[in-house]
XYZ file of C-alpha atoms in Angstrom:
162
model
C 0.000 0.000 0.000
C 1.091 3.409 -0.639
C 2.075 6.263 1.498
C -0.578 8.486 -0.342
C -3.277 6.265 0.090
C -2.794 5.530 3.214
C -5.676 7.320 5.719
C -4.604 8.647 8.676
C -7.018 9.737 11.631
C -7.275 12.602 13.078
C -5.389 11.917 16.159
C -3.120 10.276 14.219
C -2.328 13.127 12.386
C -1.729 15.677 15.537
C 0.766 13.111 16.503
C 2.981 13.162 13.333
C 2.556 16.471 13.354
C 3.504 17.208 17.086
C 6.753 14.894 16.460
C 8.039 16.829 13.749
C 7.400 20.067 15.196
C 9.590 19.165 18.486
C 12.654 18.340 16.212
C 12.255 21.611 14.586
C 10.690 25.120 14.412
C 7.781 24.664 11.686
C 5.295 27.752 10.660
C 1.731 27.171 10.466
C 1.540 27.434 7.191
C 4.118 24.817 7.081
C 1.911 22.459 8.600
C -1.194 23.486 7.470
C 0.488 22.507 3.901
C 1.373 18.939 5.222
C -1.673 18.385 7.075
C -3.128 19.239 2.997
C -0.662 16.874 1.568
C -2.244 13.999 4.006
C -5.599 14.836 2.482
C -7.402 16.609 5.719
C -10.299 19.532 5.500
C -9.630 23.058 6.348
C -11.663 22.595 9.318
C -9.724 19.194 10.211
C -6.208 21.495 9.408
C -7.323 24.429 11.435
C -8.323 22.056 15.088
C -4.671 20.539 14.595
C -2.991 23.797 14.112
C -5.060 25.026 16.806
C -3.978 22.346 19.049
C -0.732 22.301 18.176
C -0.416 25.837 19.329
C -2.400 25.566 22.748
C 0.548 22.637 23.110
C 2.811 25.216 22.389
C 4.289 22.907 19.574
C 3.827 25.806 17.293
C 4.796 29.296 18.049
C 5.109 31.958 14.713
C 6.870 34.344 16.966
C 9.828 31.477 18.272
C 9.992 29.962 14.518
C 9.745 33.643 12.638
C 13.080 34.425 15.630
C 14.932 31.107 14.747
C 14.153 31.780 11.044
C 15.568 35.554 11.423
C 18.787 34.093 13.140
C 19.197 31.254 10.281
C 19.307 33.289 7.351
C 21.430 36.010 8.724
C 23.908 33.502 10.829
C 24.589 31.334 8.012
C 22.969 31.546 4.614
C 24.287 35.568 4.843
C 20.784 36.733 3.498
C 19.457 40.552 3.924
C 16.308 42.099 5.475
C 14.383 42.081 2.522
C 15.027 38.828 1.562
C 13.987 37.405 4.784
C 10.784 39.307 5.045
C 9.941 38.419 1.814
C 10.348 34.285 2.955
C 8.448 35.187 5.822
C 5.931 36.554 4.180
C 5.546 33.354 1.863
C 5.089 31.662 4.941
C 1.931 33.937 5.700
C 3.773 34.973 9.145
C 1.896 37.815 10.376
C 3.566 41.421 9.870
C 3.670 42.737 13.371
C 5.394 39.462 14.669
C 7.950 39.919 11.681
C 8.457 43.724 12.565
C 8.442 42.726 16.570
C 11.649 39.941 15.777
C 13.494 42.996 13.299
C 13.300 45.131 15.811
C 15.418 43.126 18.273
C 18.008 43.843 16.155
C 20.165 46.693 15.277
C 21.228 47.883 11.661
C 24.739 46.933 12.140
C 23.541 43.859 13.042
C 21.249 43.081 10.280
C 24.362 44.394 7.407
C 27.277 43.326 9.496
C 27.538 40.086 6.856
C 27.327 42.624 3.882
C 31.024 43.995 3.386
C 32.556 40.450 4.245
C 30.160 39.061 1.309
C 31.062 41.856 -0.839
C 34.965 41.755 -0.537
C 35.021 37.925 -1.440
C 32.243 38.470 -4.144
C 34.591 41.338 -6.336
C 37.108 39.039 -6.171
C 34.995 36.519 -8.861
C 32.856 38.921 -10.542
C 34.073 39.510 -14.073
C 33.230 42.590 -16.529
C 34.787 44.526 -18.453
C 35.186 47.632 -16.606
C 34.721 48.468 -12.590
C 31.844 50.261 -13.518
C 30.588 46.782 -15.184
C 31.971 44.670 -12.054
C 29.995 47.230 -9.391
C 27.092 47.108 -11.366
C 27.105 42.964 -11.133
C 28.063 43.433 -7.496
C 25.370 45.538 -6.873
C 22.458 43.088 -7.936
C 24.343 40.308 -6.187
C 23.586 41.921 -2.992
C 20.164 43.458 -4.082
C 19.226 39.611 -5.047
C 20.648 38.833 -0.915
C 18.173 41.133 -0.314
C 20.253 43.924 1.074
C 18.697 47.646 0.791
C 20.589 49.890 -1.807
C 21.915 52.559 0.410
C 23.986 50.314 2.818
C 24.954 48.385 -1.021
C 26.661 51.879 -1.884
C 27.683 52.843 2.053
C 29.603 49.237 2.004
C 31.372 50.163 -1.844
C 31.918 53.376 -0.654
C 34.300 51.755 2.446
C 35.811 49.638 0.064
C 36.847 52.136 -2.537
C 35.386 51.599 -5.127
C 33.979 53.997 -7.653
C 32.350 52.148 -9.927
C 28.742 53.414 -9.636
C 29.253 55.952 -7.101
């Protein structure tokens, strides 16, 4: 028998979904997508998720933090970029603005002029003006804003575009 085919109660269901959910931070809409993979009603979705977060297995504030720390610790990603994930993941815009505002800007671009230095070092053009101008929508695409792009190439000399 398949795994698709396969029906899985209701109770069931909560309990896959409350074991996944303590090995790692999951939005609701994250769940609320599996629960629709596993062939369950809105209204079936919607008790889970509630119960889930009375549980406290799901939290969008503690996943949308861990989420925020992620993508700037490691994958080196900008504000924009992040919001915009979050956003995909229908997390609600005052808990995104609540978690950004735990941090400072230095905080949030501190990755940007590390990312930058080792970047200009592979981009190829024909001119600096050509290399700043790829450099530039590298880091737009990281989802950094343009004015701490240009305060970054400004610190590291380079007069490309500005």
């Amino acid at each position: 028998m398949s795994k698709k085919n396969k029906i899985i109660s209701k109770e069931q269901a909560y309990v896959r979904m409350a074991r996944i959910c303590s090995q790692k931070e999951y939005s609701t809409f994250d769940i609320s997508q599996k629960l629709l993979i596993l062939g369950f009603s809105e209204q079936v979705r919607k008790e889970i998720i509630n119960q889930l977060r009375k549980d406290n297995y799901l939290n969008e504030e503690r996943y949308t933090r861990s989420y925020v720390n992620d993508k700037l610790r490691f994958n080196k990603w900008g504000r924009k970029k992040i919001e915009l994930n979050l956003r995909q993941k229908q997390i609600p815009h005052n808990v995104i603005n609540d978690v950004f505002s735990e941090y400072s800007d230095s905080t949030l671009n501190q990755s940007l002029q590390p990312l930058l230095e080792n970047k200009w070092k592979t981009v190829k053009g024909n001119s600096e003006y050509e290399k700043t101008g790829k450099l530039i929508k590298y880091a737009l695409g990281r989802g950094f804003e343009m004015n701490e792009i240009l305060n970054c190439l400004k610190n590291m000399n380079l007069s490309g575009f500005i």
